[in-house]
Short mmCIF file of C-alpha atoms in Angstrom, two decimals:
data_model
loop_
_atom_site.label_atom_id
_atom_site.label_comp_id
_atom_site.label_asym_id
_atom_site.label_seq_id
_atom_site.Cartn_x
_atom_site.Cartn_y
_atom_site.Cartn_z
CA MET E 223 -53.32 -12.45 -1.81
CA PRO E 224 -50.75 -9.70 -0.91
CA LYS E 225 -47.41 -9.85 -2.29
CA GLN E 226 -44.73 -11.24 -0.01
CA VAL E 227 -42.02 -8.31 0.59
CA ASP E 228 -38.24 -9.72 1.40
CA HIS E 229 -37.37 -7.18 4.05
CA GLU E 230 -33.82 -8.07 4.27
CA GLU E 231 -33.34 -7.87 0.43
CA ARG E 232 -35.19 -4.64 0.17
CA ARG E 233 -32.84 -3.19 3.23
CA ARG E 234 -29.87 -4.37 0.93
CA ARG E 235 -31.39 -2.50 -2.22
CA ILE E 236 -31.76 0.66 -0.32
CA ALA E 237 -28.48 0.54 1.01
CA GLU E 238 -27.13 0.01 -2.58
CA ALA E 239 -29.23 3.03 -3.57
CA VAL E 240 -27.61 5.00 -0.60
CA CYS E 241 -24.17 4.08 -1.57
CA ALA E 242 -25.00 5.15 -5.61
CA LEU E 243 -25.88 8.51 -4.19
CA ILE E 244 -23.05 8.98 -1.72
CA ASP E 245 -20.63 8.08 -4.94
CA ALA E 246 -22.39 10.57 -7.27
CA GLN E 247 -23.27 13.34 -4.78
CA GLY E 248 -21.69 12.74 -1.30
CA LEU E 249 -23.14 12.19 1.97
CA GLU E 250 -25.02 15.22 1.88
CA GLY E 251 -26.62 14.32 -1.47
CA VAL E 252 -28.67 11.45 0.02
CA THR E 253 -32.30 12.18 0.71
CA LEU E 254 -35.25 9.80 1.58
CA ARG E 255 -36.92 10.84 -1.80
CA ASP E 256 -33.73 10.29 -3.94
CA VAL E 257 -32.86 7.13 -2.22
CA ALA E 258 -36.64 5.67 -2.97
CA VAL E 259 -36.33 6.63 -6.68
CA ARG E 260 -32.94 4.93 -6.84
CA ALA E 261 -34.03 1.69 -5.13
CA GLU E 262 -37.22 1.64 -7.05
CA VAL E 263 -39.41 1.58 -3.98
CA SER E 264 -41.75 4.11 -2.38
CA VAL E 265 -40.61 6.80 0.17
CA GLY E 266 -43.14 4.75 2.56
CA ALA E 267 -41.34 1.52 1.96
CA VAL E 268 -37.82 3.43 2.86
CA GLN E 269 -39.46 4.80 5.92
CA ARG E 270 -40.99 1.43 6.90
CA CYS E 271 -37.22 -0.50 6.60
CA PHE E 272 -35.51 2.54 8.42
CA ARG E 273 -37.11 4.53 11.09
CA THR E 274 -34.59 7.34 10.47
CA LYS E 275 -32.16 8.98 8.02
CA GLU E 276 -29.43 7.78 10.73
CA GLU E 277 -30.58 4.25 11.00
CA MET E 278 -30.58 4.17 6.94
CA LEU E 279 -26.85 5.06 6.75
CA GLN E 280 -25.81 3.10 9.38
CA PHE E 281 -26.99 0.11 7.68
CA ALA E 282 -25.64 1.49 4.63
CA LEU E 283 -22.11 1.85 6.12
CA GLY E 284 -22.30 -1.75 7.62
CA HIS E 285 -23.54 -2.96 3.98
CA ILE E 286 -20.23 -1.58 2.58
CA GLY E 287 -18.21 -2.64 5.21
CA GLU E 288 -19.45 -6.16 5.12
CA ARG E 289 -18.59 -6.29 1.61
CA VAL E 290 -15.13 -5.33 1.94
CA THR E 291 -14.73 -7.78 4.48
CA GLU E 292 -16.50 -10.58 3.16
CA ARG E 293 -13.89 -10.02 -0.28
CA ALA E 294 -11.08 -9.96 2.19
CA HIS E 295 -12.28 -13.17 3.75
CA GLY E 296 -12.89 -14.53 0.46
CA ARG E 297 -9.13 -13.92 -0.53
CA VAL E 298 -8.15 -15.91 2.43
CA LEU E 299 -10.54 -18.89 2.15
CA GLY E 300 -10.27 -18.95 -2.24
CA SER E 301 -6.28 -19.47 -1.81
CA PRO E 302 -5.21 -21.67 0.73
CA ALA E 303 -2.31 -22.73 -1.15
CA GLN E 304 -0.64 -19.39 -0.80
CA SER E 305 1.74 -18.37 1.88
CA ALA E 306 0.55 -16.22 4.67
CA ALA E 307 2.88 -13.81 3.72
CA SER E 308 0.83 -13.33 0.25
CA THR E 309 -2.46 -13.88 1.70
CA VAL E 310 -1.78 -10.60 4.06
CA GLY E 311 -0.89 -8.77 0.75
CA HIS E 312 -3.78 -9.86 -0.81
CA VAL E 313 -6.32 -8.89 2.25
CA VAL E 314 -4.54 -5.61 2.66
CA GLY E 315 -4.86 -5.03 -1.00
CA GLU E 316 -8.79 -5.41 -0.53
CA VAL E 317 -9.04 -3.30 2.11
CA ALA E 318 -6.91 -0.46 0.50
CA LEU E 319 -9.48 -0.07 -2.36
CA LEU E 320 -6.75 1.14 -4.84
CA GLY E 321 -7.69 -0.58 -8.05
CA ASP E 322 -10.02 1.46 -10.37
CA GLU E 323 -13.09 -1.28 -10.12
CA ARG E 324 -12.95 -0.26 -6.16
CA ARG E 325 -12.91 3.56 -6.79
CA ALA E 326 -16.68 3.91 -6.02
CA GLU E 327 -16.50 1.94 -2.85
CA ALA E 328 -13.29 4.04 -1.76
CA ARG E 329 -15.24 7.47 -2.28
CA ILE E 330 -18.12 5.86 -0.05
CA TRP E 331 -15.73 4.93 2.64
CA LEU E 332 -14.02 8.11 2.90
CA ALA E 333 -17.30 9.67 2.94
CA PHE E 334 -18.66 7.70 5.75
CA LEU E 335 -15.10 8.08 7.51
CA ALA E 336 -15.34 11.81 7.10
CA ALA E 337 -18.81 12.08 8.43
CA ALA E 338 -18.09 9.54 11.05
CA ALA E 339 -15.69 12.23 12.74
CA VAL E 340 -18.79 14.02 13.69
CA ASN E 341 -21.48 11.14 14.08
CA PRO E 342 -20.69 8.93 17.34
CA ALA E 343 -23.17 6.40 15.71
CA LEU E 344 -21.35 6.37 12.37
CA ALA E 345 -18.08 6.33 14.37
CA ALA E 346 -19.30 3.17 16.39
CA SER E 347 -19.95 1.22 13.18
CA LEU E 348 -16.88 2.31 11.76
CA ARG E 349 -14.85 1.06 15.07
CA ASN E 350 -16.63 -2.18 14.40
CA SER E 351 -15.64 -2.88 10.68
CA TYR E 352 -12.10 -2.07 11.93
CA THR E 353 -12.12 -4.39 14.83
CA GLY E 354 -12.88 -7.22 12.42
CA LEU E 355 -10.09 -6.43 9.84
CA GLU E 356 -7.67 -5.95 12.50
CA GLY E 357 -8.65 -9.47 14.15
CA LEU E 358 -8.46 -10.74 10.69
CA LEU E 359 -5.04 -9.18 9.83
CA ALA E 360 -3.31 -9.91 13.15
CA ARG E 361 -4.36 -13.73 12.98
CA LEU E 362 -2.95 -14.03 9.22
CA VAL E 363 0.53 -11.84 10.21
CA GLU E 364 0.86 -14.32 13.45
CA GLU E 365 0.72 -17.34 11.15
CA THR E 366 3.98 -15.74 9.14
CA GLY E 367 6.18 -16.31 12.45
CA VAL E 368 5.44 -12.86 13.90
CA ASP E 369 4.55 -13.19 17.66
CA ALA E 370 0.83 -12.05 19.02
CA GLU E 371 1.41 -8.49 20.33
CA GLY E 372 3.57 -7.87 17.22
CA ALA E 373 1.07 -9.19 14.86
CA ARG E 374 -1.75 -7.10 16.47
CA ARG E 375 0.75 -3.99 16.33
CA GLU E 376 1.48 -4.79 12.47
CA ALA E 377 -2.36 -5.21 12.03
CA ARG E 378 -3.04 -1.75 13.45
CA THR E 379 -0.56 -0.48 11.47
CA LEU E 380 -1.43 -2.20 8.27
CA LEU E 381 -5.02 -1.04 8.39
CA ALA E 382 -3.85 2.47 9.32
CA LEU E 383 -1.62 2.34 5.80
CA ALA E 384 -4.20 0.98 3.80
CA ASP E 385 -7.19 3.91 4.92
CA GLY E 386 -4.43 6.80 4.50
CA LEU E 387 -3.43 5.29 0.82
CA THR E 388 -7.06 5.11 -0.17
CA GLY E 389 -7.32 8.55 0.60
CA HIS E 390 -3.91 9.62 -1.22
CA VAL E 391 -4.92 7.74 -4.18
CA LEU E 392 -8.55 9.35 -4.21
CA VAL E 393 -7.34 13.04 -4.31
CA GLY E 394 -4.75 12.16 -6.61
CA HIS E 395 -1.63 12.59 -3.98
CA ARG E 396 -0.67 9.01 -5.46
CA THR E 397 -1.28 6.76 -8.14
CA ALA E 398 -2.75 3.43 -7.34
CA ALA E 399 0.26 1.75 -8.73
CA GLU E 400 2.41 3.97 -6.30
CA ALA E 401 0.39 3.05 -3.38
CA GLU E 402 0.63 -0.59 -4.46
CA GLU E 403 4.31 -0.14 -4.39
CA LEU E 404 4.36 1.34 -0.99
CA LEU E 405 2.12 -1.33 0.40
CA HIS E 406 4.49 -3.91 -0.99
CA ALA E 407 7.70 -2.40 0.26
CA HIS E 408 6.25 -2.04 3.80
CA LEU E 409 5.01 -5.83 3.39
CA ALA E 410 8.43 -6.57 2.14
CA GLY E 411 10.25 -4.88 5.29
CA LEU E 412 7.73 -6.91 7.89
CA TRP E 413 8.78 -10.37 6.10
CA ASP E 414 12.42 -9.32 6.56
CA ARG E 415 12.20 -8.38 10.02
CA ALA E 416 9.70 -11.47 10.75
CA GLY E 417 12.64 -13.85 9.45
CA GLU E 418 15.46 -12.28 11.38
#
């Protein structure tokens, strides 16, 4: 009897291989052969899962975006006793990918971001990720007492700040501690304004 293959699990394994290659060599270092070797599957298996390299990259981008979003949602669900303001801080911290344990994800995310500037399909995937994260942040900010329009505006600001700080830390312009301090200072200002 032929071996049953879990195609979704194989696709995730291939996405992990793509991400590992991007982390090590950048987006230009991703080849079908290297992905197959890293995922421990044949090139044919990669091609059966993804018709094109573009499709494979889009799936990998979605995969990394889902990981970050799931962690952010996990921070919300895993800490129901926290204040809304504290939860916002934790979620933005997850999105900013500032810690050493998130350094690889930050490199991968920014490699995709750079590629998306000239690749409309990757840009569409990034916009979807950002839309979901903005929605989550807007709901959390609104729970702190900020009106709906202000919460949406603040969610956009927080997401842009988190992305910018990620880049600043990666290139060594800021340390992770300095970036976290800037993030906390911004949030403290938000809560001060919300309390007025």
